[in-house]
Amino acid sequence: MQTTAPITSADLSKMVGHWLGCPPNGYLGQGYGSDVKQILHSPMTAGYADDLISKCRQDVPLAQRVGAGAINLYTYDAGLDRKVVVFEVAGELVTVPGGAQ
């Protein structure tokens, strides 16, 4: 009897959370990892958010299988000198480690 374990959107969110916590090139010989701080001091119209989502899809193979609008990136100001970055993956919010500056 063969059984399969379903992968849920919560599992994908955890995978993306791990990816967000790894610095770029965080594994020897691999380009795996994110550079979230790159977008903190740049306007959202610069395209860095789209680049970060594309990098996420490249590094996390399961992220390639979800629809085009299933991964989103938001920022908002928290006080005078803080910006918070939030990843939304299939309707679940993923906190960006160290993303509030």
PDB file of C-alpha atoms in Angstrom:
ATOM      1  CA  MET A   1       0.000   0.000   0.000  1.00  0.00           C
ATOM      2  CA  GLN A   2       1.501   3.264  -1.111  1.00  0.00           C
ATOM      3  CA  THR A   3       0.467   6.476   0.567  1.00  0.00           C
ATOM      4  CA  THR A   4       1.309  10.021  -0.378  1.00  0.00           C
ATOM      5  CA  ALA A   5       1.778  12.962   1.896  1.00  0.00           C
ATOM      6  CA  PRO A   6       0.023  16.087   0.662  1.00  0.00           C
ATOM      7  CA  ILE A   7       1.995  19.307   0.522  1.00  0.00           C
ATOM      8  CA  THR A   8      -0.094  22.214   1.740  1.00  0.00           C
ATOM      9  CA  SER A   9       0.180  25.953   1.293  1.00  0.00           C
ATOM     10  CA  ALA A  10       1.504  26.078   4.873  1.00  0.00           C
ATOM     11  CA  ASP A  11       4.391  23.828   3.790  1.00  0.00           C
ATOM     12  CA  LEU A  12       5.126  26.135   0.868  1.00  0.00           C
ATOM     13  CA  SER A  13       5.032  29.123   3.221  1.00  0.00           C
ATOM     14  CA  LYS A  14       7.610  27.434   5.459  1.00  0.00           C
ATOM     15  CA  MET A  15       9.832  26.744   2.450  1.00  0.00           C
ATOM     16  CA  VAL A  16       9.636  30.375   1.384  1.00  0.00           C
ATOM     17  CA  GLY A  17      10.289  31.456   4.986  1.00  0.00           C
ATOM     18  CA  HIS A  18      13.475  29.368   4.985  1.00  0.00           C
ATOM     19  CA  TRP A  19      14.498  30.864   1.650  1.00  0.00           C
ATOM     20  CA  LEU A  20      13.918  34.387   2.976  1.00  0.00           C
ATOM     21  CA  GLY A  21      16.134  33.644   5.986  1.00  0.00           C
ATOM     22  CA  CYS A  22      19.087  32.545   3.847  1.00  0.00           C
ATOM     23  CA  PRO A  23      21.473  35.171   2.497  1.00  0.00           C
ATOM     24  CA  PRO A  24      22.153  35.187  -1.248  1.00  0.00           C
ATOM     25  CA  ASN A  25      24.500  32.341  -2.176  1.00  0.00           C
ATOM     26  CA  GLY A  26      23.926  30.991   1.338  1.00  0.00           C
ATOM     27  CA  TYR A  27      24.891  27.453   0.349  1.00  0.00           C
ATOM     28  CA  LEU A  28      28.300  26.718  -1.124  1.00  0.00           C
ATOM     29  CA  GLY A  29      28.062  26.499  -4.889  1.00  0.00           C
ATOM     30  CA  GLN A  30      24.371  27.443  -4.969  1.00  0.00           C
ATOM     31  CA  GLY A  31      22.651  30.730  -5.737  1.00  0.00           C
ATOM     32  CA  TYR A  32      19.916  29.862  -3.214  1.00  0.00           C
ATOM     33  CA  GLY A  33      18.860  32.687  -0.910  1.00  0.00           C
ATOM     34  CA  SER A  34      17.216  36.090  -0.927  1.00  0.00           C
ATOM     35  CA  ASP A  35      18.405  39.675  -0.739  1.00  0.00           C
ATOM     36  CA  VAL A  36      15.398  41.336   0.856  1.00  0.00           C
ATOM     37  CA  LYS A  37      17.386  44.312   2.104  1.00  0.00           C
ATOM     38  CA  GLN A  38      17.927  45.372  -1.512  1.00  0.00           C
ATOM     39  CA  ILE A  39      14.312  46.513  -1.752  1.00  0.00           C
ATOM     40  CA  LEU A  40      14.079  48.261   1.615  1.00  0.00           C
ATOM     41  CA  HIS A  41      15.538  51.577   0.457  1.00  0.00           C
ATOM     42  CA  SER A  42      14.270  51.550  -3.096  1.00  0.00           C
ATOM     43  CA  PRO A  43      10.912  52.475  -4.586  1.00  0.00           C
ATOM     44  CA  MET A  44       8.554  49.602  -5.342  1.00  0.00           C
ATOM     45  CA  THR A  45       8.446  50.792  -8.954  1.00  0.00           C
ATOM     46  CA  ALA A  46      12.139  49.895  -9.390  1.00  0.00           C
ATOM     47  CA  GLY A  47      11.157  46.285 -10.096  1.00  0.00           C
ATOM     48  CA  TYR A  48      13.136  44.721  -7.245  1.00  0.00           C
ATOM     49  CA  ALA A  49       9.990  43.144  -5.815  1.00  0.00           C
ATOM     50  CA  ASP A  50       9.271  41.348  -9.087  1.00  0.00           C
ATOM     51  CA  ASP A  51      12.906  40.238  -9.272  1.00  0.00           C
ATOM     52  CA  LEU A  52      12.711  38.863  -5.729  1.00  0.00           C
ATOM     53  CA  ILE A  53       9.534  36.915  -6.520  1.00  0.00           C
ATOM     54  CA  SER A  54      11.173  35.516  -9.681  1.00  0.00           C
ATOM     55  CA  LYS A  55      14.225  34.470  -7.648  1.00  0.00           C
ATOM     56  CA  CYS A  56      11.929  32.774  -5.139  1.00  0.00           C
ATOM     57  CA  ARG A  57      10.270  30.804  -7.933  1.00  0.00           C
ATOM     58  CA  GLN A  58      13.696  29.827  -9.269  1.00  0.00           C
ATOM     59  CA  ASP A  59      15.100  28.704  -5.901  1.00  0.00           C
ATOM     60  CA  VAL A  60      11.988  26.999  -4.485  1.00  0.00           C
ATOM     61  CA  PRO A  61      10.741  24.568  -7.167  1.00  0.00           C
ATOM     62  CA  LEU A  62       7.320  24.162  -5.551  1.00  0.00           C
ATOM     63  CA  ALA A  63       6.773  27.918  -5.923  1.00  0.00           C
ATOM     64  CA  GLN A  64       6.876  27.459  -9.699  1.00  0.00           C
ATOM     65  CA  ARG A  65       3.767  25.298  -9.523  1.00  0.00           C
ATOM     66  CA  VAL A  66       1.462  27.896  -7.964  1.00  0.00           C
ATOM     67  CA  GLY A  67      -0.342  30.483 -10.064  1.00  0.00           C
ATOM     68  CA  ALA A  68       1.099  33.790 -11.160  1.00  0.00           C
ATOM     69  CA  GLY A  69      -0.704  35.811  -8.461  1.00  0.00           C
ATOM     70  CA  ALA A  70      -0.109  33.352  -5.640  1.00  0.00           C
ATOM     71  CA  ILE A  71       3.143  34.960  -4.467  1.00  0.00           C
ATOM     72  CA  ASN A  72       3.058  38.650  -3.611  1.00  0.00           C
ATOM     73  CA  LEU A  73       5.348  41.075  -1.830  1.00  0.00           C
ATOM     74  CA  TYR A  74       4.158  44.020   0.225  1.00  0.00           C
ATOM     75  CA  THR A  75       5.905  46.718   2.207  1.00  0.00           C
ATOM     76  CA  TYR A  76       4.489  49.232   4.610  1.00  0.00           C
ATOM     77  CA  ASP A  77       5.871  51.872   6.918  1.00  0.00           C
ATOM     78  CA  ALA A  78       5.858  51.156  10.641  1.00  0.00           C
ATOM     79  CA  GLY A  79       6.698  54.413  12.334  1.00  0.00           C
ATOM     80  CA  LEU A  80       9.003  57.077  11.018  1.00  0.00           C
ATOM     81  CA  ASP A  81      12.062  54.988  10.307  1.00  0.00           C
ATOM     82  CA  ARG A  82      10.864  51.413   9.809  1.00  0.00           C
ATOM     83  CA  LYS A  83       9.645  49.548   6.768  1.00  0.00           C
ATOM     84  CA  VAL A  84       8.100  46.099   7.079  1.00  0.00           C
ATOM     85  CA  VAL A  85       8.334  43.576   4.238  1.00  0.00           C
ATOM     86  CA  VAL A  86       5.676  40.863   3.983  1.00  0.00           C
ATOM     87  CA  PHE A  87       5.582  37.925   1.570  1.00  0.00           C
ATOM     88  CA  GLU A  88       2.187  36.445   0.813  1.00  0.00           C
ATOM     89  CA  VAL A  89       2.326  32.848  -0.397  1.00  0.00           C
ATOM     90  CA  ALA A  90      -0.944  31.234  -1.456  1.00  0.00           C
ATOM     91  CA  GLY A  91      -2.900  33.427   0.945  1.00  0.00           C
ATOM     92  CA  GLU A  92      -0.577  32.923   3.920  1.00  0.00           C
ATOM     93  CA  LEU A  93       1.629  35.718   5.232  1.00  0.00           C
ATOM     94  CA  VAL A  94       5.314  34.983   5.715  1.00  0.00           C
ATOM     95  CA  THR A  95       7.282  37.244   8.020  1.00  0.00           C
ATOM     96  CA  VAL A  96      10.543  38.370   6.498  1.00  0.00           C
ATOM     97  CA  PRO A  97      13.335  37.812   9.031  1.00  0.00           C
ATOM     98  CA  GLY A  98      15.069  41.100   9.696  1.00  0.00           C
ATOM     99  CA  GLY A  99      12.807  42.731   7.140  1.00  0.00           C
ATOM    100  CA  ALA A 100      11.852  45.648   9.349  1.00  0.00           C
ATOM    101  CA  GLN A 101      14.504  48.329   9.186  1.00  0.00           C
TER     102      GLN A 101
END
